[in-house]
mmCIF file of C-alpha atoms in Angstrom:
data_model
loop_
_atom_site.group_PDB
_atom_site.id
_atom_site.type_symbol
_atom_site.label_atom_id
_atom_site.label_comp_id
_atom_site.label_asym_id
_atom_site.label_seq_id
_atom_site.Cartn_x
_atom_site.Cartn_y
_atom_site.Cartn_z
ATOM 1 C CA MET A 455 32.408 -14.383 -27.716
ATOM 2 C CA LYS A 456 30.609 -15.110 -24.458
ATOM 3 C CA LYS A 457 27.954 -12.583 -23.464
ATOM 4 C CA LYS A 458 28.626 -10.562 -20.321
ATOM 5 C CA ILE A 459 25.696 -10.845 -17.902
ATOM 6 C CA ALA A 460 25.199 -8.721 -14.781
ATOM 7 C CA LEU A 461 23.432 -10.720 -12.066
ATOM 8 C CA VAL A 462 21.645 -8.008 -10.087
ATOM 9 C CA THR A 463 20.750 -8.618 -6.436
ATOM 10 C CA GLY A 464 20.412 -6.878 -3.056
ATOM 11 C CA GLY A 465 17.777 -4.164 -2.817
ATOM 12 C CA PHE A 466 16.337 -1.403 -0.685
ATOM 13 C CA THR A 467 13.908 -3.481 1.416
ATOM 14 C CA GLY A 468 13.890 -6.383 3.873
ATOM 15 C CA GLU A 469 13.514 -8.712 0.904
ATOM 16 C CA SER A 470 17.214 -8.180 0.086
ATOM 17 C CA VAL A 471 18.020 -11.194 2.287
ATOM 18 C CA VAL A 472 15.879 -13.457 0.084
ATOM 19 C CA SER A 473 17.309 -11.794 -3.033
ATOM 20 C CA LEU A 474 20.859 -12.746 -2.024
ATOM 21 C CA LYS A 475 19.774 -16.374 -1.515
ATOM 22 C CA SER A 476 18.105 -16.404 -4.934
ATOM 23 C CA ALA A 477 21.187 -14.860 -6.567
ATOM 24 C CA ALA A 478 23.442 -17.555 -5.084
ATOM 25 C CA VAL A 479 21.306 -20.265 -6.721
ATOM 26 C CA VAL A 480 21.107 -18.440 -10.059
ATOM 27 C CA GLU A 481 24.872 -17.868 -10.074
ATOM 28 C CA LYS A 482 25.493 -21.570 -9.436
ATOM 29 C CA ASN A 483 23.188 -22.641 -12.286
ATOM 30 C CA LEU A 484 24.050 -20.206 -15.085
ATOM 31 C CA ASP A 485 25.804 -21.743 -18.097
ATOM 32 C CA LEU A 486 29.391 -20.473 -17.852
ATOM 33 C CA ASP A 487 30.155 -21.905 -21.297
ATOM 34 C CA LEU A 488 27.777 -19.286 -22.697
ATOM 35 C CA TYR A 489 28.089 -16.357 -20.284
ATOM 36 C CA ASP A 490 30.582 -14.420 -18.214
ATOM 37 C CA VAL A 491 28.635 -13.586 -15.051
ATOM 38 C CA PHE A 492 29.281 -10.619 -12.751
ATOM 39 C CA LYS A 493 27.213 -10.315 -9.578
ATOM 40 C CA ILE A 494 26.217 -6.698 -8.927
ATOM 41 C CA LEU A 495 24.908 -5.785 -5.468
ATOM 42 C CA ILE A 496 22.588 -2.793 -5.267
ATOM 43 C CA TYR A 497 21.984 -0.973 -1.986
ATOM 44 C CA PRO A 498 20.973 2.659 -1.354
ATOM 45 C CA GLY A 499 23.931 4.772 -2.504
ATOM 46 C CA ASN A 500 26.143 1.702 -2.891
ATOM 47 C CA TRP A 501 26.212 -0.297 -6.138
ATOM 48 C CA TYR A 502 29.192 -2.625 -6.468
ATOM 49 C CA HIS A 503 30.695 -5.847 -7.800
ATOM 50 C CA GLU A 504 32.572 -7.967 -5.276
ATOM 51 C CA THR A 505 35.619 -9.828 -6.598
ATOM 52 C CA SER A 506 36.601 -13.335 -5.491
ATOM 53 C CA SER A 507 39.182 -11.734 -3.161
ATOM 54 C CA GLY A 508 36.475 -9.616 -1.498
ATOM 55 C CA GLU A 509 37.338 -6.299 -3.149
ATOM 56 C CA LYS A 510 34.303 -4.087 -3.836
ATOM 57 C CA ILE A 511 34.363 -2.469 -7.277
ATOM 58 C CA SER A 512 31.964 0.487 -7.586
ATOM 59 C CA VAL A 513 29.530 0.577 -10.503
ATOM 60 C CA ASP A 514 29.666 3.641 -12.761
ATOM 61 C CA LEU A 515 25.975 4.600 -12.883
ATOM 62 C CA ASN A 516 26.474 6.705 -16.028
ATOM 63 C CA ASP A 517 26.592 3.545 -18.144
ATOM 64 C CA PHE A 518 26.283 0.686 -15.600
ATOM 65 C CA SER A 519 29.898 -0.407 -16.025
ATOM 66 C CA ILE A 520 32.753 -1.557 -13.796
ATOM 67 C CA VAL A 521 36.536 -1.437 -14.172
ATOM 68 C CA LEU A 522 38.367 -4.696 -13.464
ATOM 69 C CA ASP A 523 42.162 -4.992 -13.731
ATOM 70 C CA GLY A 524 42.295 -1.721 -15.660
ATOM 71 C CA SER A 525 39.670 -2.832 -18.224
ATOM 72 C CA LYS A 526 36.191 -1.329 -18.494
ATOM 73 C CA ILE A 527 33.408 -3.911 -18.549
ATOM 74 C CA THR A 528 29.942 -3.158 -19.899
ATOM 75 C CA PHE A 529 27.144 -5.699 -19.929
ATOM 76 C CA ASP A 530 25.200 -7.292 -22.773
ATOM 77 C CA GLY A 531 22.243 -7.971 -20.495
ATOM 78 C CA VAL A 532 20.995 -8.142 -16.920
ATOM 79 C CA PHE A 533 19.630 -11.136 -15.018
ATOM 80 C CA ASN A 534 17.411 -9.363 -12.489
ATOM 81 C CA ILE A 535 16.875 -11.300 -9.266
ATOM 82 C CA LEU A 536 16.379 -8.258 -7.019
ATOM 83 C CA HIS A 537 13.146 -8.749 -5.044
ATOM 84 C CA GLY A 538 11.237 -5.673 -3.891
ATOM 85 C CA SER A 539 12.464 -2.144 -4.685
ATOM 86 C CA PRO A 540 14.130 -1.147 -6.990
ATOM 87 C CA GLY A 541 14.253 -4.442 -8.903
ATOM 88 C CA GLU A 542 10.581 -5.352 -8.862
ATOM 89 C CA ASP A 543 8.785 -1.990 -8.875
ATOM 90 C CA GLY A 544 9.992 -0.654 -12.248
ATOM 91 C CA LYS A 545 12.719 1.710 -11.060
ATOM 92 C CA LEU A 546 15.607 -0.500 -12.177
ATOM 93 C CA ALA A 547 13.803 -1.401 -15.416
ATOM 94 C CA GLY A 548 13.442 2.303 -16.275
ATOM 95 C CA TYR A 549 17.146 2.875 -15.617
ATOM 96 C CA PHE A 550 18.154 -0.023 -17.875
ATOM 97 C CA ASP A 551 15.702 1.132 -20.546
ATOM 98 C CA MET A 552 17.433 4.521 -20.664
ATOM 99 C CA LEU A 553 20.803 2.779 -21.062
ATOM 100 C CA ARG A 554 19.335 0.355 -23.632
ATOM 101 C CA ILE A 555 20.499 -2.694 -21.684
ATOM 102 C CA PRO A 556 18.098 -5.675 -21.933
ATOM 103 C CA TYR A 557 16.975 -7.490 -18.773
ATOM 104 C CA THR A 558 15.186 -10.729 -17.916
ATOM 105 C CA THR A 559 12.128 -9.285 -16.139
ATOM 106 C CA CYS A 560 9.033 -7.204 -16.952
ATOM 107 C CA ASP A 561 9.317 -3.666 -18.320
ATOM 108 C CA ALA A 562 9.030 -0.545 -16.159
ATOM 109 C CA ILE A 563 5.278 -0.027 -16.587
ATOM 110 C CA THR A 564 4.295 -3.656 -15.935
ATOM 111 C CA SER A 565 6.666 -3.857 -12.951
ATOM 112 C CA ALA A 566 5.260 -0.672 -11.400
ATOM 113 C CA ILE A 567 1.622 -1.700 -11.911
ATOM 114 C CA THR A 568 2.010 -5.290 -10.679
ATOM 115 C CA MET A 569 3.776 -4.094 -7.525
ATOM 116 C CA ASN A 570 0.457 -2.422 -6.689
ATOM 117 C CA LYS A 571 -2.005 -5.186 -5.771
ATOM 118 C CA GLY A 572 -5.071 -2.932 -6.071
ATOM 119 C CA TYR A 573 -4.237 -1.657 -9.555
ATOM 120 C CA THR A 574 -3.348 -5.163 -10.750
ATOM 121 C CA LYS A 575 -6.715 -6.541 -9.618
ATOM 122 C CA ALA A 576 -8.501 -3.719 -11.470
ATOM 123 C CA ILE A 577 -6.742 -4.714 -14.714
ATOM 124 C CA VAL A 578 -7.127 -8.503 -14.547
ATOM 125 C CA GLN A 579 -10.701 -8.705 -13.250
ATOM 126 C CA SER A 580 -12.114 -8.464 -16.786
ATOM 127 C CA ILE A 581 -10.438 -11.760 -17.777
ATOM 128 C CA PRO A 582 -13.058 -14.486 -18.372
ATOM 129 C CA GLU A 583 -13.307 -17.141 -15.607
ATOM 130 C CA LEU A 584 -11.162 -15.025 -13.228
ATOM 131 C CA PHE A 585 -12.681 -13.720 -9.997
ATOM 132 C CA VAL A 586 -11.335 -11.227 -7.453
ATOM 133 C CA ALA A 587 -12.388 -10.870 -3.824
ATOM 134 C CA ARG A 588 -14.459 -7.785 -2.979
ATOM 135 C CA SER A 589 -12.084 -5.199 -1.608
ATOM 136 C CA PHE A 590 -11.215 -1.650 -0.585
ATOM 137 C CA HIS A 591 -8.023 0.108 -1.712
ATOM 138 C CA LEU A 592 -7.081 2.511 1.094
ATOM 139 C CA PHE A 593 -4.797 5.535 1.025
ATOM 140 C CA LYS A 594 -5.593 6.699 4.585
ATOM 141 C CA ASN A 595 -6.599 4.987 7.812
ATOM 142 C CA THR A 596 -9.619 7.048 8.888
ATOM 143 C CA GLU A 597 -12.560 6.160 11.093
ATOM 144 C CA GLU A 598 -14.930 6.970 8.235
ATOM 145 C CA ARG A 599 -13.219 4.456 5.936
ATOM 146 C CA ARG A 600 -13.177 1.793 8.663
ATOM 147 C CA GLU A 601 -16.936 2.212 9.152
ATOM 148 C CA GLN A 602 -17.445 1.959 5.389
ATOM 149 C CA ILE A 603 -15.373 -1.250 5.239
ATOM 150 C CA LEU A 604 -17.383 -2.894 8.026
ATOM 151 C CA HIS A 605 -20.632 -1.814 6.362
ATOM 152 C CA ASP A 606 -19.772 -2.920 2.805
ATOM 153 C CA LEU A 607 -17.557 -5.989 3.260
ATOM 154 C CA ARG A 608 -18.207 -9.318 4.967
ATOM 155 C CA LEU A 609 -15.950 -10.546 7.777
ATOM 156 C CA PRO A 610 -13.434 -12.148 7.978
ATOM 157 C CA LEU A 611 -11.120 -9.766 6.094
ATOM 158 C CA PHE A 612 -7.541 -9.906 4.873
ATOM 159 C CA ILE A 613 -5.541 -6.728 5.441
ATOM 160 C CA LYS A 614 -2.279 -6.372 3.529
ATOM 161 C CA PRO A 615 0.171 -3.688 2.378
ATOM 162 C CA ASN A 616 -0.604 -2.865 -1.232
ATOM 163 C CA SER A 617 3.036 -3.238 -2.324
ATOM 164 C CA GLY A 618 5.723 -5.567 -1.052
ATOM 165 C CA GLY A 619 6.044 -9.230 -1.764
ATOM 166 C CA SER A 620 6.959 -11.096 1.411
ATOM 167 C CA SER A 621 3.608 -10.888 3.216
ATOM 168 C CA ILE A 622 4.997 -8.645 5.984
ATOM 169 C CA GLY A 623 2.256 -6.560 7.631
ATOM 170 C CA MET A 624 -0.571 -8.949 6.737
ATOM 171 C CA SER A 625 -3.432 -9.706 9.149
ATOM 172 C CA LYS A 626 -6.686 -11.625 9.189
ATOM 173 C CA VAL A 627 -9.537 -9.714 10.861
ATOM 174 C CA LYS A 628 -12.387 -11.765 12.319
ATOM 175 C CA GLU A 629 -13.983 -9.176 14.632
ATOM 176 C CA PRO A 630 -14.768 -5.478 13.967
ATOM 177 C CA ASN A 631 -12.618 -4.326 16.909
ATOM 178 C CA GLU A 632 -9.512 -5.907 15.288
ATOM 179 C CA LEU A 633 -9.710 -3.747 12.159
ATOM 180 C CA LYS A 634 -7.923 -0.592 13.357
ATOM 181 C CA GLU A 635 -4.889 -2.463 14.717
ATOM 182 C CA ALA A 636 -4.611 -4.522 11.527
ATOM 183 C CA LEU A 637 -4.752 -1.378 9.376
ATOM 184 C CA ASP A 638 -2.137 0.339 11.579
ATOM 185 C CA LYS A 639 0.151 -2.671 11.100
ATOM 186 C CA ALA A 640 -0.273 -2.627 7.309
ATOM 187 C CA PHE A 641 0.117 1.165 7.026
ATOM 188 C CA ALA A 642 3.396 0.859 8.961
ATOM 189 C CA GLU A 643 4.698 -1.059 5.921
ATOM 190 C CA ASP A 644 3.107 0.897 3.073
ATOM 191 C CA SER A 645 1.270 4.129 2.245
ATOM 192 C CA GLN A 646 -1.499 2.111 0.549
ATOM 193 C CA VAL A 647 -3.388 -0.857 1.995
ATOM 194 C CA LEU A 648 -5.697 -3.466 0.461
ATOM 195 C CA VAL A 649 -8.672 -4.789 2.455
ATOM 196 C CA GLU A 650 -10.212 -7.940 0.968
ATOM 197 C CA GLU A 651 -13.030 -10.292 1.866
ATOM 198 C CA PHE A 652 -11.729 -13.697 2.888
ATOM 199 C CA VAL A 653 -12.004 -16.377 0.203
ATOM 200 C CA SER A 654 -12.276 -19.901 1.567
ATOM 201 C CA GLY A 655 -10.392 -22.136 -0.810
ATOM 202 C CA ARG A 656 -7.334 -24.186 -1.669
ATOM 203 C CA GLU A 657 -4.279 -22.013 -2.268
ATOM 204 C CA PHE A 658 -1.944 -22.434 -5.244
ATOM 205 C CA SER A 659 1.029 -20.681 -6.802
ATOM 206 C CA ILE A 660 1.947 -21.098 -10.457
ATOM 207 C CA GLY A 661 4.889 -20.024 -12.601
ATOM 208 C CA ILE A 662 4.564 -18.690 -16.150
ATOM 209 C CA PHE A 663 7.386 -17.742 -18.512
ATOM 210 C CA ASN A 664 7.953 -16.805 -22.116
ATOM 211 C CA ALA A 665 10.771 -18.339 -24.168
ATOM 212 C CA LYS A 666 11.398 -19.571 -27.704
ATOM 213 C CA GLY A 667 8.320 -17.770 -28.974
ATOM 214 C CA LYS A 668 5.792 -19.363 -26.639
ATOM 215 C CA THR A 669 4.274 -18.832 -23.210
ATOM 216 C CA THR A 670 4.645 -21.818 -20.863
ATOM 217 C CA VAL A 671 2.434 -22.284 -17.804
ATOM 218 C CA LEU A 672 4.269 -24.515 -15.324
ATOM 219 C CA PRO A 673 2.565 -27.086 -13.045
ATOM 220 C CA ALA A 674 0.961 -25.323 -10.070
ATOM 221 C CA THR A 675 2.141 -25.827 -6.496
ATOM 222 C CA GLU A 676 -0.522 -26.365 -3.846
ATOM 223 C CA ILE A 677 0.208 -24.539 -0.573
ATOM 224 C CA VAL A 678 -1.015 -26.407 2.505
ATOM 225 C CA SER A 679 -0.202 -24.262 5.535
ATOM 226 C CA SER A 680 -0.557 -24.963 9.231
ATOM 227 C CA LYS A 681 -0.969 -21.186 9.590
ATOM 228 C CA GLU A 682 -4.227 -19.416 8.788
ATOM 229 C CA PHE A 683 -2.654 -17.736 5.787
ATOM 230 C CA PHE A 684 0.600 -17.741 3.795
ATOM 231 C CA ASP A 685 2.431 -14.985 5.699
ATOM 232 C CA PHE A 686 6.166 -14.320 6.064
ATOM 233 C CA GLU A 687 6.625 -17.083 8.657
ATOM 234 C CA ALA A 688 4.700 -19.584 6.543
ATOM 235 C CA LYS A 689 6.834 -18.725 3.499
ATOM 236 C CA TYR A 690 10.260 -18.848 5.092
ATOM 237 C CA SER A 691 10.047 -21.134 8.166
ATOM 238 C CA PRO A 692 10.743 -24.836 7.522
ATOM 239 C CA GLY A 693 7.868 -27.185 8.283
ATOM 240 C CA VAL A 694 5.142 -24.536 8.503
ATOM 241 C CA THR A 695 3.801 -25.259 5.020
ATOM 242 C CA GLU A 696 3.569 -28.295 2.791
ATOM 243 C CA GLU A 697 4.157 -27.576 -0.908
ATOM 244 C CA ILE A 698 2.738 -30.122 -3.337
ATOM 245 C CA THR A 699 3.954 -29.921 -6.962
ATOM 246 C CA PRO A 700 1.996 -30.563 -9.131
ATOM 247 C CA GLY A 701 -0.910 -29.408 -6.981
ATOM 248 C CA ARG A 702 -4.006 -31.566 -6.612
ATOM 249 C CA MET A 703 -6.391 -30.363 -9.323
ATOM 250 C CA SER A 704 -8.769 -32.105 -11.678
ATOM 251 C CA GLU A 705 -8.041 -32.150 -15.408
ATOM 252 C CA GLU A 706 -10.707 -29.482 -15.932
ATOM 253 C CA GLU A 707 -9.180 -27.286 -13.221
ATOM 254 C CA VAL A 708 -5.684 -27.602 -14.707
ATOM 255 C CA GLU A 709 -6.939 -26.630 -18.162
ATOM 256 C CA ARG A 710 -8.935 -23.679 -16.798
ATOM 257 C CA VAL A 711 -6.120 -22.420 -14.574
ATOM 258 C CA ASN A 712 -3.618 -22.623 -17.441
ATOM 259 C CA ARG A 713 -6.009 -20.760 -19.727
ATOM 260 C CA ILE A 714 -6.568 -17.983 -17.165
ATOM 261 C CA CYS A 715 -2.885 -17.660 -16.225
ATOM 262 C CA GLU A 716 -1.713 -17.305 -19.814
ATOM 263 C CA LYS A 717 -4.273 -14.503 -20.233
ATOM 264 C CA ILE A 718 -3.001 -12.803 -17.049
ATOM 265 C CA TYR A 719 0.572 -12.958 -18.393
ATOM 266 C CA LEU A 720 -0.430 -11.505 -21.759
ATOM 267 C CA LYS A 721 -2.857 -8.877 -20.407
ATOM 268 C CA LEU A 722 -0.203 -7.464 -18.067
ATOM 269 C CA ASN A 723 2.446 -7.645 -20.843
ATOM 270 C CA CYS A 724 4.745 -9.756 -18.658
ATOM 271 C CA LYS A 725 8.252 -10.844 -19.607
ATOM 272 C CA GLY A 726 10.553 -13.459 -18.139
ATOM 273 C CA ALA A 727 9.299 -15.689 -15.328
ATOM 274 C CA VAL A 728 6.444 -14.565 -13.072
ATOM 275 C CA ARG A 729 4.412 -16.316 -10.377
ATOM 276 C CA VAL A 730 0.654 -16.003 -9.890
ATOM 277 C CA ASP A 731 -0.966 -16.861 -6.552
ATOM 278 C CA TYR A 732 -4.613 -17.914 -6.557
ATOM 279 C CA PHE A 733 -7.370 -19.722 -4.663
ATOM 280 C CA LEU A 734 -9.798 -22.321 -5.958
ATOM 281 C CA GLU A 735 -12.894 -21.651 -3.861
ATOM 282 C CA TYR A 736 -14.027 -24.700 -1.873
ATOM 283 C CA GLU A 737 -17.744 -24.626 -2.732
ATOM 284 C CA THR A 738 -17.537 -23.554 -6.365
ATOM 285 C CA GLY A 739 -14.015 -24.252 -7.657
ATOM 286 C CA LYS A 740 -13.886 -20.650 -8.943
ATOM 287 C CA PHE A 741 -10.430 -19.182 -9.659
ATOM 288 C CA TYR A 742 -9.789 -16.226 -7.323
ATOM 289 C CA PHE A 743 -6.738 -14.123 -8.219
ATOM 290 C CA ILE A 744 -4.563 -13.149 -5.228
ATOM 291 C CA GLU A 745 -1.488 -11.442 -6.712
ATOM 292 C CA ILE A 746 1.348 -11.675 -9.205
ATOM 293 C CA ASN A 747 5.062 -11.660 -8.392
ATOM 294 C CA THR A 748 7.272 -10.482 -11.278
ATOM 295 C CA VAL A 749 10.625 -11.354 -9.640
ATOM 296 C CA PRO A 750 9.770 -14.662 -7.949
ATOM 297 C CA GLY A 751 12.234 -16.336 -5.598
ATOM 298 C CA GLN A 752 14.821 -18.651 -7.126
ATOM 299 C CA THR A 753 16.176 -20.387 -4.034
ATOM 300 C CA GLU A 754 16.872 -24.144 -4.112
ATOM 301 C CA THR A 755 13.408 -24.903 -2.716
ATOM 302 C CA SER A 756 11.463 -22.034 -4.305
ATOM 303 C CA LEU A 757 8.158 -22.754 -6.012
ATOM 304 C CA ILE A 758 9.431 -21.870 -9.498
ATOM 305 C CA SER A 759 12.405 -24.227 -9.100
ATOM 306 C CA GLN A 760 10.078 -27.068 -8.046
ATOM 307 C CA GLN A 761 7.790 -26.414 -11.018
ATOM 308 C CA VAL A 762 10.589 -26.243 -13.598
ATOM 309 C CA LYS A 763 11.931 -29.602 -12.372
ATOM 310 C CA ALA A 764 8.383 -31.043 -12.538
ATOM 311 C CA ILE A 765 8.326 -30.577 -16.350
ATOM 312 C CA GLY A 766 11.698 -32.340 -16.680
ATOM 313 C CA MET A 767 13.662 -29.164 -17.414
ATOM 314 C CA THR A 768 16.963 -28.382 -15.725
ATOM 315 C CA ILE A 769 17.309 -25.095 -13.852
ATOM 316 C CA LYS A 770 20.350 -24.300 -16.011
ATOM 317 C CA GLN A 771 18.311 -24.655 -19.223
ATOM 318 C CA PHE A 772 15.491 -22.565 -17.710
ATOM 319 C CA TYR A 773 17.873 -19.694 -16.933
ATOM 320 C CA THR A 774 19.483 -19.962 -20.367
ATOM 321 C CA ASP A 775 16.028 -19.685 -21.966
ATOM 322 C CA LEU A 776 15.226 -16.583 -19.893
ATOM 323 C CA ILE A 777 18.522 -14.916 -20.843
ATOM 324 C CA GLU A 778 18.226 -15.731 -24.541
ATOM 325 C CA GLU A 779 14.634 -14.492 -24.598
ATOM 326 C CA MET A 780 15.653 -11.004 -23.403
ATOM 327 C CA PHE A 781 17.871 -10.633 -26.491
ATOM 328 C CA GLU A 782 14.904 -11.357 -28.803
ATOM 329 C CA ASP A 783 13.154 -7.982 -28.222
#
């Protein structure tokens, strides 16, 4: 009997557009000899499966089931490719936990914590050889806090919404008079904001996944951007960034990065495939943690896809490994 897999996409944020692109690639590469796949789209107040004829079949939220041609279909597992809320922040994971349906991504607690950049940094900063930029975690945009930031931190600064994964609302502040506007922009996207000292270094992004009883750290991708930082435009506009996989690192750097990233994965109790973004500081080569993404993009050109191909693995086999791993718990 083939397992029935719900491919979950959509979402409650602007990242739903990217989620749909990722889902299209996943759907195309899943092994249909092993799985019957049903794409489920999740929007506020509207969860449905769309048939090949375009009919929208509502999901029964009592048990996450659908009725097709008079037959009730329940799912053996969920392939979660929903970026942002509720797929990446723990809400969907908690729902599936209550229904006892396994899924390919991190559990509710890990998902909720890693969606919060400030809390994640507080947890990982004790890992040996890992550094974090000096920062402030803000809950309000007050003049007193702005004065404290300018007194305690060194310009330039990165200002970014504490949650959210597509770099919307980010700014680089070089002069004190730019701080208020940058904070206003970030607070328009989130109720919490992270203010970090700028780290001058080469930027990388690296995938890590667990399957067949072992944790695999993929080859890192080096991000060379014509923009000052890897914002939404740099991520999604062709030609703005150059992505080099494997990234240019010495043998010592590769070994150190792999060692650190496996510890990040284990310390945060990650599951499935995640992506860690980091800098290697220019002067020192130190590893500076930026953030972790627990539902990384899976488009044709996404970083994870590039990295999987770089180790000689097919995308189909990679997805099969992720699905089979969720049934091992």
